[in-house]
Coordinates of C-alpha atoms and ligand atoms in Angstrom, one line a residue:
M95 CA 0.0 -0.1 -0.1
G96 CA 1.0 3.3 0.0
N97 CA 4.7 3.8 1.4
P98 CA 5.1 6.8 3.5
M99 CA 8.8 7.2 2.4
R100 CA 7.2 8.0 -1.0
D101 CA 9.2 10.7 -2.0
P102 CA 7.6 12.2 -5.6
A103 CA 10.7 13.9 -6.8
S104 CA 12.8 10.6 -6.6
E105 CA 10.4 9.2 -9.0
P106 CA 10.8 8.5 -12.4
M107 CA 8.7 11.3 -15.0
S108 CA 5.8 10.0 -14.7
K109 CA 3.5 8.8 -17.9
A110 CA 0.2 10.6 -19.0
F111 CA -3.2 9.4 -19.8
Y112 CA -6.3 11.2 -20.7
V113 CA -9.1 10.1 -21.7
T114 CA -12.7 11.8 -22.8
T115 CA -16.2 11.1 -22.7
P116 CA -18.5 12.2 -25.8
I117 CA -20.3 15.1 -24.4
Y118 CA -23.5 14.3 -23.7
Y119 CA -26.8 15.9 -25.5
V120 CA -28.6 18.4 -23.3
N121 CA -32.1 17.1 -24.2
A122 CA -32.9 14.8 -21.4
E123 CA -32.1 13.1 -18.1
P124 CA -28.6 10.7 -18.1
H125 CA -29.7 6.9 -18.6
I126 CA -27.7 3.7 -18.4
G127 CA -25.6 4.5 -21.9
H128 CA -24.6 7.8 -20.8
T129 CA -23.4 5.8 -17.5
Y130 CA -21.9 3.2 -19.3
T131 CA -19.4 5.1 -20.9
T132 CA -19.0 7.7 -18.2
V133 CA -18.2 4.8 -15.7
V134 CA -15.4 2.8 -18.2
A135 CA -13.8 6.3 -18.6
D136 CA -14.1 6.8 -14.8
T137 CA -12.2 3.2 -14.3
L138 CA -9.8 3.9 -16.7
V139 CA -8.7 7.3 -15.3
R140 CA -8.9 5.9 -12.0
Y141 CA -6.7 2.8 -13.0
H142 CA -4.1 5.1 -14.5
R143 CA -4.2 7.7 -11.3
L144 CA -2.8 4.1 -9.6
C145 CA -0.2 3.3 -12.2
G146 CA 1.0 6.8 -11.1
E147 CA 0.2 8.5 -14.7
N148 CA -0.6 11.9 -14.7
S149 CA -4.4 11.2 -15.8
F150 CA -7.0 13.4 -16.4
M151 CA -10.5 12.5 -17.8
L152 CA -12.5 14.9 -19.3
T153 CA -16.2 14.9 -19.2
G154 CA -18.8 17.6 -20.1
T155 CA -22.3 18.2 -22.2
D156 CA -23.2 19.2 -25.9
E157 CA -25.1 22.7 -25.6
H158 CA -25.6 23.9 -29.4
G159 CA -27.6 23.0 -32.4
E160 CA -30.8 22.4 -33.5
K161 CA -31.6 19.0 -31.3
V162 CA -31.5 21.2 -28.2
F163 CA -33.3 24.3 -29.6
E164 CA -36.4 22.2 -30.9
V165 CA -37.0 21.0 -27.2
A166 CA -36.7 24.5 -25.8
E167 CA -39.2 25.6 -28.9
E168 CA -41.2 22.7 -27.5
R169 CA -41.3 24.0 -23.6
G170 CA -41.5 27.7 -24.7
L171 CA -38.5 28.0 -22.7
P172 CA -35.1 29.5 -23.6
V173 CA -32.8 27.7 -25.2
E174 CA -29.9 28.7 -22.4
E175 CA -32.2 27.5 -19.6
V176 CA -33.0 24.3 -21.2
A177 CA -29.3 23.4 -21.6
K178 CA -28.2 24.6 -18.4
H179 CA -31.1 22.8 -16.7
Y180 CA -29.6 19.2 -18.7
S181 CA -26.0 20.4 -18.0
D182 CA -26.8 20.8 -14.1
R183 CA -29.0 17.1 -14.6
F184 CA -25.7 15.6 -16.3
R185 CA -23.1 17.0 -13.5
E186 CA -25.6 16.0 -10.8
A187 CA -25.5 12.6 -11.5
W188 CA -21.9 12.1 -12.2
D189 CA -21.1 13.7 -8.6
A190 CA -24.1 11.9 -6.9
L191 CA -21.7 8.5 -8.4
G192 CA -18.5 9.7 -7.2
I193 CA -17.3 10.1 -10.8
S194 CA -13.5 11.5 -10.5
Y195 CA -13.9 13.8 -13.9
D196 CA -11.2 16.5 -14.0
R197 CA -12.9 18.8 -15.9
F198 CA -16.9 19.1 -17.0
I199 CA -17.3 21.2 -19.9
R200 CA -20.0 23.0 -21.2
T201 CA -19.6 24.0 -25.6
T202 CA -21.2 27.2 -24.1
D203 CA -18.0 28.0 -22.0
P204 CA -16.3 31.3 -23.1
D205 CA -12.8 29.3 -23.6
H206 CA -14.5 26.9 -25.5
K207 CA -16.1 29.4 -28.1
Q208 CA -13.0 31.3 -28.1
V209 CA -11.0 27.6 -29.1
V210 CA -13.9 27.1 -32.1
Q211 CA -13.5 30.5 -33.5
S212 CA -9.6 30.1 -33.5
I213 CA -9.6 27.3 -35.3
L214 CA -12.0 28.1 -37.4
Q215 CA -10.0 30.6 -39.0
Q216 CA -7.8 28.9 -39.0
V217 CA -9.0 26.1 -41.2
Y218 CA -10.6 28.6 -43.2
D219 CA -7.2 30.8 -43.4
A220 CA -5.7 27.6 -44.9
G221 CA -8.0 27.3 -47.8
E222 CA -9.8 24.1 -46.3
I223 CA -13.5 25.7 -46.1
E224 CA -15.5 26.5 -49.2
F225 CA -19.1 28.1 -49.8
R226 CA -21.3 26.5 -51.4
E227 CA -25.0 25.0 -51.7
Y228 CA -26.2 21.7 -50.7
E229 CA -29.2 19.4 -51.3
G230 CA -29.8 16.6 -48.6
D231 CA -31.4 14.7 -46.3
Y232 CA -31.1 16.1 -43.3
C233 CA -31.8 14.1 -39.4
V234 CA -32.3 16.5 -37.0
G235 CA -31.6 13.5 -34.5
C236 CA -28.3 12.8 -35.6
E237 CA -27.6 16.1 -36.6
R238 CA -26.3 15.3 -40.0
F239 CA -27.7 14.9 -44.0
L240 CA -27.9 11.1 -44.2
T241 CA -26.5 9.0 -46.8
E242 CA -28.1 5.8 -48.0
R243 CA -26.6 3.7 -45.2
D244 CA -27.9 5.6 -43.1
M245 CA -31.3 5.1 -43.6
K246 CA -33.9 2.4 -44.0
D247 CA -37.4 2.7 -45.9
G248 CA -36.9 6.1 -46.0
L249 CA -36.7 6.9 -42.4
C250 CA -33.1 7.3 -40.4
I251 CA -32.3 3.9 -38.6
D252 CA -30.8 5.1 -35.6
H253 CA -33.9 7.6 -35.1
E254 CA -36.8 6.2 -36.6
R255 CA -38.0 8.9 -38.5
A256 CA -37.7 10.7 -41.8
P257 CA -35.1 12.8 -42.3
E258 CA -36.1 16.4 -44.1
A259 CA -35.1 17.7 -47.6
R260 CA -32.5 20.4 -47.1
K261 CA -31.0 22.7 -49.9
E262 CA -28.8 25.4 -48.6
A263 CA -26.1 27.6 -49.2
N264 CA -23.3 27.0 -46.4
Y265 CA -19.6 26.5 -45.6
F266 CA -18.1 23.1 -46.2
F267 CA -15.0 21.9 -44.5
K268 CA -12.9 19.8 -47.3
M269 CA -12.8 17.0 -45.6
S270 CA -12.9 14.5 -49.0
D271 CA -9.2 15.5 -49.9
H272 CA -8.1 14.4 -46.4
F273 CA -9.6 10.8 -47.0
P274 CA -6.0 9.0 -48.8
W275 CA -3.9 9.8 -46.1
L276 CA -6.8 9.3 -43.0
A277 CA -7.1 5.4 -44.9
D278 CA -3.4 4.9 -44.8
Y279 CA -3.2 6.2 -41.6
I280 CA -5.6 3.6 -40.2
Q281 CA -4.3 1.0 -42.2
E282 CA -0.4 1.7 -41.1
H283 CA -1.8 1.6 -37.0
P284 CA -4.0 -1.3 -36.7
D285 CA -5.3 -0.4 -33.2
F286 CA -6.1 3.6 -33.3
I287 CA -9.5 2.4 -33.7
R288 CA -10.8 -0.4 -31.4
P289 CA -12.3 -3.2 -31.3
E290 CA -10.8 -4.2 -34.9
R291 CA -14.5 -4.7 -35.9
Y292 CA -14.9 -0.6 -36.0
R293 CA -11.7 -0.4 -38.2
N294 CA -12.7 -1.8 -40.5
E295 CA -16.2 -0.7 -40.4
V296 CA -14.3 2.6 -40.9
L297 CA -12.1 2.0 -44.1
S298 CA -15.3 0.2 -45.8
M299 CA -16.9 3.6 -45.1
L300 CA -14.1 5.7 -46.8
R301 CA -13.6 3.2 -49.3
E302 CA -17.4 2.4 -50.2
E303 CA -19.8 5.1 -48.8
S304 CA -21.3 7.8 -52.0
G305 CA -22.3 10.4 -49.5
L306 CA -19.4 10.6 -47.1
G307 CA -18.2 13.8 -49.1
D308 CA -17.0 17.0 -47.3
L309 CA -18.1 18.0 -44.2
C310 CA -21.2 21.2 -44.2
I311 CA -20.1 23.1 -40.7
S312 CA -22.4 26.1 -40.4
R313 CA -26.2 26.7 -40.3
P314 CA -27.4 30.4 -41.2
K315 CA -28.4 32.0 -38.7
S316 CA -32.1 32.6 -40.3
R317 CA -32.8 29.2 -39.7
L318 CA -30.8 28.6 -36.5
H319 CA -29.1 31.5 -34.3
W320 CA -28.3 28.6 -31.3
G321 CA -24.5 27.9 -31.7
I322 CA -21.0 29.9 -32.2
E323 CA -20.7 32.4 -34.9
L324 CA -18.7 31.4 -37.7
P325 CA -15.6 34.1 -37.5
F326 CA -15.4 35.3 -41.1
D327 CA -19.0 35.2 -41.5
P328 CA -22.0 36.7 -39.0
D329 CA -24.6 35.3 -40.8
Y330 CA -24.1 31.9 -39.8
V331 CA -23.1 29.7 -36.8
C332 CA -21.1 26.5 -36.6
Y333 CA -22.4 23.5 -37.1
V334 CA -22.9 21.5 -34.2
W335 CA -20.6 18.3 -34.4
F336 CA -18.0 20.7 -35.6
D337 CA -18.2 22.9 -32.4
A338 CA -18.8 19.7 -30.3
L339 CA -15.4 17.6 -31.4
I340 CA -13.1 20.5 -30.3
N341 CA -14.0 20.1 -26.5
Y342 CA -11.5 17.9 -26.9
L343 CA -8.9 20.3 -27.3
T344 CA -10.3 22.9 -25.4
G345 CA -10.7 20.7 -21.9
I346 CA -7.4 20.4 -21.8
G347 CA -5.9 23.8 -22.6
Y348 CA -5.6 24.2 -26.5
P349 CA -3.2 25.9 -27.5
D350 CA -0.8 26.4 -25.2
G351 CA -2.3 25.4 -21.4
P352 CA 0.5 24.1 -19.7
D353 CA -0.2 19.9 -20.2
F354 CA -2.1 20.1 -23.5
E355 CA 1.1 18.7 -25.5
T356 CA 1.7 15.9 -23.2
L357 CA -2.3 15.3 -22.4
W358 CA -2.8 15.3 -26.1
G359 CA -0.4 13.0 -26.7
A360 CA -1.9 10.2 -24.8
C361 CA -5.6 10.9 -25.3
E362 CA -8.1 8.1 -25.5
H363 CA -11.3 8.7 -26.6
L364 CA -14.2 6.6 -26.0
V365 CA -17.5 6.5 -27.7
G366 CA -20.6 4.7 -28.4
K367 CA -21.1 3.0 -32.0
D368 CA -23.7 5.6 -33.1
I369 CA -21.0 8.3 -32.6
L370 CA -17.8 6.4 -34.9
K371 CA -18.1 7.9 -38.0
P372 CA -17.5 11.9 -36.8
H373 CA -14.7 10.2 -34.7
A374 CA -13.7 8.1 -36.9
V375 CA -13.4 10.4 -40.4
F376 CA -14.7 13.9 -38.8
W377 CA -12.1 14.4 -35.9
P378 CA -8.8 13.4 -37.4
T379 CA -9.7 15.3 -40.8
M380 CA -10.3 18.5 -38.8
L381 CA -7.0 17.7 -36.7
R382 CA -4.7 16.9 -39.2
A383 CA -6.0 20.7 -40.5
I384 CA -4.6 22.6 -37.9
G385 CA -1.7 20.4 -37.5
L386 CA -2.5 17.7 -34.8
S387 CA -2.4 14.2 -34.7
P388 CA -5.0 11.9 -34.2
A389 CA -6.1 10.8 -30.5
R390 CA -3.8 7.5 -29.4
H391 CA -7.1 5.6 -29.7
L392 CA -11.0 5.5 -30.2
N393 CA -12.1 3.0 -28.4
V394 CA -15.9 1.9 -29.4
H395 CA -18.3 0.1 -27.4
G396 CA -21.5 -1.1 -28.4
Y397 CA -25.4 -0.6 -27.1
W398 CA -27.0 -1.1 -24.3
N399 CA -30.2 -3.1 -25.0
V400 CA -33.6 -3.5 -23.3
D401 CA -36.0 -6.3 -25.1
N402 CA -33.3 -5.9 -27.9
K403 CA -34.1 -1.8 -28.5
K404 CA -31.7 0.2 -27.7
V405 CA -31.7 2.1 -24.8
S406 CA -32.3 6.0 -26.1
K407 CA -33.9 9.4 -25.2
S408 CA -35.7 9.1 -28.4
L409 CA -37.5 5.8 -27.9
G410 CA -37.8 6.4 -24.1
N411 CA -36.8 2.8 -22.8
M412 CA -34.2 4.8 -20.1
I413 CA -32.7 3.4 -17.1
S414 CA -32.1 5.8 -14.7
P415 CA -28.3 5.5 -12.8
L416 CA -29.8 7.4 -10.0
I417 CA -32.8 5.1 -9.4
M418 CA -30.1 1.9 -9.8
Q419 CA -28.1 3.6 -7.0
E420 CA -30.9 3.6 -5.1
R421 CA -32.1 0.3 -5.5
Y422 CA -29.0 -1.6 -5.5
G423 CA -26.3 1.0 -4.7
F424 CA -24.1 2.3 -7.6
E425 CA -21.1 0.3 -6.8
A426 CA -23.3 -2.8 -7.3
F427 CA -24.7 -1.3 -10.2
R428 CA -21.3 -0.3 -11.6
Y429 CA -19.7 -3.6 -11.4
F430 CA -22.5 -4.8 -13.5
L431 CA -22.4 -2.6 -16.5
L432 CA -18.6 -3.2 -16.5
R433 CA -18.2 -7.0 -15.8
D434 CA -21.6 -7.5 -18.1
M435 CA -20.7 -5.8 -21.6
V436 CA -18.4 -7.0 -23.8
F437 CA -17.1 -3.9 -24.4
G438 CA -17.2 -3.7 -28.5
L439 CA -20.3 -5.7 -28.6
D440 CA -23.8 -5.2 -27.8
S441 CA -25.1 -6.0 -24.0
S442 CA -28.6 -6.4 -23.1
F443 CA -30.3 -4.7 -19.1
S444 CA -32.2 -6.6 -17.2
E445 CA -32.7 -6.1 -13.6
E446 CA -33.0 -10.2 -13.3
S447 CA -29.1 -10.6 -14.5
L448 CA -28.4 -7.3 -12.6
V449 CA -29.3 -8.9 -9.4
A450 CA -27.6 -12.8 -10.5
R451 CA -24.3 -10.9 -11.1
I452 CA -24.6 -9.1 -7.7
N453 CA -25.4 -12.4 -5.8
A454 CA -23.1 -14.6 -7.6
D455 CA -19.7 -12.3 -7.8
L456 CA -19.9 -9.8 -5.2
A457 CA -22.1 -11.3 -2.1
N458 CA -21.0 -14.8 -2.7
N459 CA -17.5 -14.0 -3.7
L460 CA -16.0 -10.9 -2.7
G461 CA -18.4 -10.2 -0.3
N462 CA -18.1 -13.6 1.5
L463 CA -14.6 -13.6 1.4
V464 CA -14.3 -10.3 3.1
S465 CA -16.7 -11.3 5.9
R466 CA -14.9 -15.2 6.3
T467 CA -11.7 -13.7 6.4
L468 CA -12.1 -10.9 9.0
N469 CA -14.2 -12.9 11.2
M470 CA -11.9 -15.8 11.5
T471 CA -9.8 -13.5 11.8
K472 CA -11.5 -12.3 15.1
R473 CA -12.2 -15.4 16.5
F474 CA -8.8 -16.9 16.2
A475 CA -6.2 -14.1 15.9
E476 CA -7.7 -11.4 18.4
G477 CA -8.2 -9.4 15.2
R478 CA -5.1 -8.7 14.1
V479 CA -2.8 -10.0 10.9
P480 CA -1.1 -13.0 12.4
E481 CA 2.6 -14.1 11.7
P482 CA 2.6 -16.5 9.3
G483 CA 4.0 -19.7 9.1
P484 CA 6.2 -21.3 6.2
A485 CA 4.3 -21.2 2.8
E486 CA 3.6 -24.7 1.3
E487 CA 2.0 -25.3 -1.6
P488 CA -1.8 -24.1 -1.1
E489 CA -0.4 -20.6 0.0
E490 CA 1.6 -20.5 -3.2
R491 CA -1.1 -20.9 -5.4
V492 CA -2.8 -18.2 -3.6
R493 CA 0.4 -15.8 -4.1
K494 CA 0.7 -17.6 -7.6
A495 CA -3.4 -16.1 -8.1
A496 CA -2.1 -12.5 -6.7
E497 CA 0.4 -12.0 -9.8
E498 CA -1.5 -13.5 -12.5
A499 CA -4.0 -11.2 -11.3
V500 CA -2.1 -7.8 -11.6
A501 CA -0.6 -9.0 -14.8
G502 CA -4.4 -10.1 -15.9
L503 CA -5.4 -6.2 -14.7
Q504 CA -2.3 -4.4 -16.8
R505 CA -2.7 -6.4 -20.2
H506 CA -6.9 -6.4 -20.1
M507 CA -6.5 -2.2 -18.8
S508 CA -4.3 -1.4 -21.6
R509 CA -6.8 -2.9 -24.5
T510 CA -9.8 -1.5 -22.9
E511 CA -11.1 -4.9 -22.3
L512 CA -12.6 -4.2 -18.5
H513 CA -14.5 -7.2 -18.6
R514 CA -11.7 -9.2 -19.1
A515 CA -9.8 -7.3 -16.3
L516 CA -12.4 -7.9 -13.6
E517 CA -12.3 -11.4 -14.7
S518 CA -8.7 -11.5 -14.1
V519 CA -8.8 -9.5 -10.7
F520 CA -12.1 -12.1 -10.0
Q521 CA -9.7 -15.3 -10.4
L522 CA -8.1 -14.1 -6.9
A523 CA -10.9 -14.0 -4.9
D524 CA -12.5 -17.5 -6.3
E525 CA -8.2 -19.1 -5.8
A526 CA -8.6 -16.9 -1.5
N527 CA -12.1 -19.0 -1.4
R528 CA -11.2 -22.0 -2.5
Y529 CA -7.8 -21.9 -0.3
L530 CA -9.9 -21.2 2.9
E531 CA -11.9 -24.4 2.2
E532 CA -9.5 -26.2 2.0
R533 CA -7.5 -24.9 4.7
E534 CA -10.9 -25.6 6.7
P535 CA -9.6 -23.0 9.3
W536 CA -12.2 -23.2 11.7
K537 CA -12.2 -26.9 12.2
A538 CA -8.3 -26.9 12.4
A539 CA -8.8 -23.8 15.0
K540 CA -9.7 -26.6 17.5
D541 CA -6.7 -28.5 17.2
P542 CA -3.7 -26.7 19.2
E543 CA -1.2 -28.3 16.7
L544 CA -2.5 -26.5 14.1
A545 CA -1.8 -23.1 15.3
E546 CA 0.6 -22.1 13.3
R547 CA -1.2 -23.7 10.0
V548 CA -4.4 -21.4 11.0
R549 CA -2.1 -18.1 11.2
T550 CA -0.8 -19.0 8.0
T551 CA -4.3 -19.3 6.5
L552 CA -5.4 -16.1 7.8
Y553 CA -2.3 -14.4 6.8
T554 CA -2.7 -15.7 3.6
C555 CA -6.4 -14.2 3.5
C556 CA -6.0 -11.2 5.0
E557 CA -2.9 -10.4 2.0
A558 CA -5.4 -11.9 -0.8
L559 CA -7.6 -8.9 0.7
R560 CA -5.2 -6.6 0.7
I561 CA -4.2 -6.8 -2.6
L562 CA -7.8 -7.0 -4.2
S563 CA -8.4 -3.8 -2.2
I564 CA -6.0 -2.1 -4.5
L565 CA -6.5 -3.8 -7.7
L566 CA -10.3 -3.2 -7.2
S567 CA -9.9 0.1 -6.3
P568 CA -10.5 1.6 -9.8
F569 CA -13.9 -0.4 -10.4
L570 CA -15.6 -0.5 -6.5
P571 CA -13.7 3.0 -5.2
E572 CA -16.0 3.0 -2.1
K573 CA -16.2 -1.1 -1.7
S574 CA -12.4 -1.3 -1.7
A575 CA -11.5 1.3 0.3
E576 CA -13.7 0.0 2.8
I577 CA -12.2 -3.2 2.4
A578 CA -8.8 -1.9 3.2
A579 CA -10.4 0.3 6.5
R580 CA -11.1 -3.3 7.5
L581 CA -8.2 -4.2 7.5
G582 CA -6.6 -0.7 9.2
L583 CA -5.4 0.0 6.0
A584 CA -7.5 3.1 5.4
D585 CA -4.3 5.9 4.8
A586 CA -2.4 3.6 3.0
H587 CA -4.8 2.5 0.5
E588 CA -5.2 6.6 -0.7
G589 CA -1.7 6.5 -2.1
A590 CA -1.4 3.0 -3.3
R591 CA 0.4 2.1 -6.6
L592 CA 0.1 -0.9 -8.5
G593 CA 3.5 -2.5 -8.8
E594 CA 5.5 -1.8 -5.4
D595 CA 2.3 -2.1 -3.5
T596 CA 0.4 -4.9 -5.0
R597 CA 3.5 -7.3 -4.6
W598 CA 2.7 -10.4 -2.1
G599 CA 3.4 -9.5 1.5
G600 CA 3.0 -5.9 2.1
I601 CA 0.8 -6.1 4.8
P602 CA 1.8 -5.5 8.1
L603 CA 1.7 -8.0 10.9
G604 CA -0.6 -7.2 13.9
I605 CA -2.3 -4.8 12.5
E606 CA -6.1 -4.1 14.0
T607 CA -9.0 -5.6 11.7
R608 CA -12.4 -4.8 11.7
K609 CA -15.2 -7.2 10.9
G610 CA -18.1 -5.4 10.1
D611 CA -21.6 -5.6 7.9
P612 CA -21.8 -7.5 5.2
L613 CA -19.9 -5.6 2.2
F614 CA -22.3 -6.6 -0.4
P615 CA -25.9 -8.2 0.8
R616 CA -27.2 -10.7 -1.4
I617 CA -30.0 -9.2 -3.1
E618 CA -33.2 -11.4 -2.3
T619 CA -36.0 -11.5 -5.0
A620 CA -39.4 -11.0 -4.9
P621 CA -41.0 -14.5 -3.9
E622 CA -42.7 -15.6 -7.3
T623 CA -46.5 -16.0 -7.0
D624 CA -49.2 -17.9 -8.3
Ligands
ME8_289 O1 -24.1 12.1 -29.4 N1 -25.7 2.3 -24.8 O2 -24.5 12.9 -27.2 P1 -25.9 12.0 -26.9 C1 -24.7 2.5 -24.9 N2 -23.3 15.3 -28.4 N3 -24.0 4.1 -25.1 C2 -25.0 4.8 -25.2 C3 -26.1 4.6 -25.6 C4 -26.8 3.0 -25.4 N4 -28.3 2.4 -25.4 N5 -27.2 5.6 -25.6 C5 -26.0 6.5 -25.5 C6 -24.1 12.8 -28.8 N6 -24.6 6.5 -25.2 C7 -23.3 13.9 -29.3 C8 -22.1 13.7 -28.8 S1 -18.9 14.3 -28.5 C9 -18.1 15.2 -29.6 C10 -20.5 14.5 -29.2 C11 -23.7 6.7 -24.8 O3 -26.4 12.5 -25.6 C12 -22.5 6.8 -26.0 O4 -21.3 7.2 -25.3 O5 -26.0 11.3 -27.8 C13 -22.8 7.2 -26.9 O6 -21.6 7.4 -27.7 C14 -23.7 8.5 -26.4 O7 -23.7 8.2 -24.9 C15 -24.2 9.4 -27.0 O8 -24.8 10.6 -26.4

């Protein structure tokens, strides 16, 4: 755990880590989908802090555009008021759920407006923006012109609504000029877009998609005044996606903030597959136009569905994270989200699967290990971590499981495979539970000749729990701190580092432990009635 003697000045220069979530539209309350992406970002940033890296997490709200304007019109309210109302809902939800973001950005923030205008001017001056007439099918839900691929039976596939035919004179970013280098870049950096299925999707988009031409980046004020004004034409505002993507730069102090260069070079975007195209095509080309390289990775996840339908505001089948928090405790819900979704694939949400997961992994496996270890330490070792005897084969197995858990965590986190990282860590809890069953300290304690064996068993389980409390801290921040506190290690847990503090044998002997209520009470579902 945290070493009080550690001198930060003597440590090697730390690596950097920068993670972003999409900035969410301010037209509805946060739901399970937004919560998932935000929790993944929070887990990653906590993990990188645990590794001692200079880490930064950005989230926030996307406030301009027609979608938000429409909601304000419908309600007869000023658009600024609606935007603030929903932006506050997101911020309050993340605060209530303990999300450790470093900045919550709003696209209505003054520094963002200034950055967007300076980038627009820069791209305009470079001759990459042109004025022309355009005609097409526009979906307000997507906030963009649709291509054939985006429609089925004349309706937008994502929003199940008919697009509007629109003809307008607008400014265009000459995005298609960039497609050849972008395709090469994606080929040469095979894990830039991951998992692989999304990389292939983008490559085929670049090869085949007929409508993927230049990007219309303006909206005439006569139709929509809610947006950032183009610095080179006051009759237009900036297209919401061009404005929104730039938040990833504003958020870390572009262009000359002290950490900008370091963090940008370590940027990991997290997005749902619905916004693959803007992130994989619009954004890298925009960055190139201002001389910046793409993010390190674009990590793309699938949808949470309920009854085979994507959870979304427009379909009205939302699951509220705050209600889940009230019913099950947020950490249990958070665990379920991270453990049940294979990162990249769709997943189906139901309360039955949530309860089954909580009971199996948290109540039975981890929770039981904690209560059995601490109860027996109380009963057979006066509540203190005892001095062990020599390790035998069963102890070696637990120790090996701890080493493998650390290695598995590192391997899977570097690939954003959080479900697999958790699986690796839980194998240590499995192994420690198996070990307890094998050593049976509750029986051995009756035989004075086995006193040393009992001490060794309890020591081994306390040490496994200490290591688990560190490895689980990115996933279960509060409960892992609680495990550490019951082991008498609350202070050390705060500054723990992966590697030096997760080596076997670090638990101080003789420290006073405390049992306590079940960490994750079993959830009894209502009995079925005939
Ligand atoms: O697209 N399953 O905002 P948005 C999983 N403002 N994730 C889901 C989901 C679901 N059913 N539904 C939503 C926007 N999400 C733009 C982004 S970024 C510069 C601008 C998550 O409020 C997922 O991360 O519609 C998805 O990409 C995002 O919410 C869309 O949020």
